[in-house]
Coordinates of C-alpha atoms in Angstrom, one line a residue:
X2 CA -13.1 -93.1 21.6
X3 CA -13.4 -93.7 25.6
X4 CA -10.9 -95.7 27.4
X5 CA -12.9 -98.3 27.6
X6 CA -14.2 -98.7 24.0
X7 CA -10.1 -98.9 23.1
X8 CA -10.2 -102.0 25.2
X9 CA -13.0 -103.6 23.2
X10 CA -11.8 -102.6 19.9
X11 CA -8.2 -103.8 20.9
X12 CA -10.0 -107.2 22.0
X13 CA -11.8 -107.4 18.7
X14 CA -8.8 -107.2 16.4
X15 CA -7.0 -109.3 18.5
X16 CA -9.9 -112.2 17.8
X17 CA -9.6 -111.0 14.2
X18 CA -5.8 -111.4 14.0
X19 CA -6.0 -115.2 15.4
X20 CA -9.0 -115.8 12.7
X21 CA -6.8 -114.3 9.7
X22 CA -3.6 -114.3 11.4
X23 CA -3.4 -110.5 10.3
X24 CA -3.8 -107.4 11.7
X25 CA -6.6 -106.9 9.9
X26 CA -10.4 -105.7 9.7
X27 CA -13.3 -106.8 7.8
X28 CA -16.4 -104.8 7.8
X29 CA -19.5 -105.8 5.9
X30 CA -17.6 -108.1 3.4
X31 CA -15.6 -111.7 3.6
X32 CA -12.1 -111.5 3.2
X33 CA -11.3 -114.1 0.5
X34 CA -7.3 -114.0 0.4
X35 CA -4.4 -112.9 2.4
X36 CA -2.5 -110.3 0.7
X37 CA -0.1 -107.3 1.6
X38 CA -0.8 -105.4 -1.6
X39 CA -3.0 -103.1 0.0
X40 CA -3.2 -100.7 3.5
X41 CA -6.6 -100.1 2.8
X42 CA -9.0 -101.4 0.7
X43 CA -12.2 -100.3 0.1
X44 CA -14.7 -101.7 -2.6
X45 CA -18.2 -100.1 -2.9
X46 CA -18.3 -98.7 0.5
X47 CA -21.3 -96.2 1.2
X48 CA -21.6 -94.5 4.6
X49 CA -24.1 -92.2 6.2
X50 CA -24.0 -90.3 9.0
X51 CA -27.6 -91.0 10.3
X52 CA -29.9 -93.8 10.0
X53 CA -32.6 -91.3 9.5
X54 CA -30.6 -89.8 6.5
X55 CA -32.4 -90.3 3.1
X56 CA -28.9 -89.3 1.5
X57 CA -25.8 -91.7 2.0
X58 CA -22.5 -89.1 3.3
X59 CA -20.2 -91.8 0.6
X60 CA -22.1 -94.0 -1.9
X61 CA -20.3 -97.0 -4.1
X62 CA -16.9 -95.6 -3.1
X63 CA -13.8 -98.0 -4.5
X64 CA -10.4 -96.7 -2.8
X65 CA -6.8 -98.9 -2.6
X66 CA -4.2 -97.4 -0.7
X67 CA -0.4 -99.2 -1.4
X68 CA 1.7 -99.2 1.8
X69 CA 4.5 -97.0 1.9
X70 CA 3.1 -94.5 -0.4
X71 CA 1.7 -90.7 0.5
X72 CA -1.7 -90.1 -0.2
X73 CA -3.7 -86.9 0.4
X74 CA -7.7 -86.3 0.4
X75 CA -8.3 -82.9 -0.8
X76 CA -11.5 -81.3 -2.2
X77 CA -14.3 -78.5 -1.2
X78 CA -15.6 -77.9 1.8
X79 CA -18.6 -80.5 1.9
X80 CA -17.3 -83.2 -0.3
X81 CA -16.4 -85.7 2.4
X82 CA -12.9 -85.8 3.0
X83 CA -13.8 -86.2 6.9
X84 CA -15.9 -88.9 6.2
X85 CA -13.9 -90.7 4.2
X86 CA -11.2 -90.4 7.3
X87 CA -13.7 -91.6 9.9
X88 CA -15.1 -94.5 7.2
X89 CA -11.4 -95.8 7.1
X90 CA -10.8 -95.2 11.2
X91 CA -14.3 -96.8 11.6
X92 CA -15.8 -94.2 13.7
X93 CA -18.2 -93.8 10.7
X94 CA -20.3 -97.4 9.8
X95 CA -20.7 -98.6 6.5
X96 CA -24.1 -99.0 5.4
X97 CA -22.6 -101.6 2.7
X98 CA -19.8 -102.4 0.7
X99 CA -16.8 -103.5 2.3
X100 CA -13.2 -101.7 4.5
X101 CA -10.1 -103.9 5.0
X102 CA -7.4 -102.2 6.9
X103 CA -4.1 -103.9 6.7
X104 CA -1.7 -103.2 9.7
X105 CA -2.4 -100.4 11.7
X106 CA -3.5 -96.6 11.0
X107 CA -2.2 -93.6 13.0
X108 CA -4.6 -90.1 12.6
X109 CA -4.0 -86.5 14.2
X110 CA -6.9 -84.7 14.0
X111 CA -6.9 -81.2 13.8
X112 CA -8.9 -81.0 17.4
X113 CA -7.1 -82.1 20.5
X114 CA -8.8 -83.9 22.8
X115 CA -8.2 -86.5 26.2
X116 CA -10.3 -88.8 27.4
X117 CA -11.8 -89.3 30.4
X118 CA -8.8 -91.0 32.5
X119 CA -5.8 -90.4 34.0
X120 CA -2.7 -88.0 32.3
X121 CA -0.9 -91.4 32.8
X122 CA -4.1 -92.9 30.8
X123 CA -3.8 -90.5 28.0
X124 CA -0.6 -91.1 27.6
X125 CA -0.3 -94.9 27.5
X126 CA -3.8 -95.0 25.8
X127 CA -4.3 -98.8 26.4
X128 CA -0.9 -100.0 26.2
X129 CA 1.4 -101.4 28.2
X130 CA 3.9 -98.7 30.5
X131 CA 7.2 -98.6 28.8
X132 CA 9.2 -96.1 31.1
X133 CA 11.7 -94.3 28.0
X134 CA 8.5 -94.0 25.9
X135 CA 6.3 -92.1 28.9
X136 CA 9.4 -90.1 30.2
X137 CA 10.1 -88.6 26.6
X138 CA 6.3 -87.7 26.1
X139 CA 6.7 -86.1 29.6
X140 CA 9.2 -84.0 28.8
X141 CA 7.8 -83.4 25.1
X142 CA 4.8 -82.1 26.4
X143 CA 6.4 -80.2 29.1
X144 CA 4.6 -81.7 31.5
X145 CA 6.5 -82.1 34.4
X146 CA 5.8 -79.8 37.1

């Protein structure tokens, strides 16, 4: 995601968070009640990965994920582990069915990669500077010259 989309997406959940006082995100579904029994919650999702695609990537996928518990995606090569990961970071649309995301996800893919902006950029990634936080990346990532 570009610097700029962050900003966007940051501006979106905050509108979402004053509708549902949450942070929380509704894709292609209405959230009917508040609750905290779920990280994620998905509830016939299907994705593809192109419009053109006669094949959906997911189809009629149900998935609850409890807070505080470990979960791992395993299977074959092919089988849409990725997929799954992008469905529930939303970098991959849901053609229908429905994502809630309760609280805020944190992903390290196996690719680094920096955006186009500033090492200072990168670092903060849309937040605001707090000095002890940047320092200790900094120095973490041997950075200093």
């Amino acid at each position: 995601m570009l610097y700029d989309e962050t900003q966007i997406a940051k501006a979106i959940r905050k509108s979402e968070m004053a509708q549902n006082g949450k942070n929380e995100t509704i894709l292609n579904g209405a959230l009917n009640k508040k609750t905290d029994d779920f990280g994620i919650f998905m509830k016939n999702a299907t994705a593809k990965w192109s419009e053109a695609s006669v094949e959906n990537t997911l189809s009629n996928l149900d998935l609850t994920v409890t807070p505080g518990k470990l979960l791992a995606v395993i299977g074959p090569v092919g089988s849409g582990k990725t997929s799954l990961l992008h469905v529930i970071l939303q970098e991959l649309e849901l053609v229908n069915g429905t994502l809630r995301v309760n609280g805020e996800i944190s992903y390290a893919s196996q690719e680094p990669w920096l955006f186009a902006g500033t090492v200072r950029q990168n670092i903060l990634f849309g937040l605001p500077m707090d000095k002890l936080r940047y320092k200790t990346v900094v120095k973490k990532m041997c950075l200093r010259t």
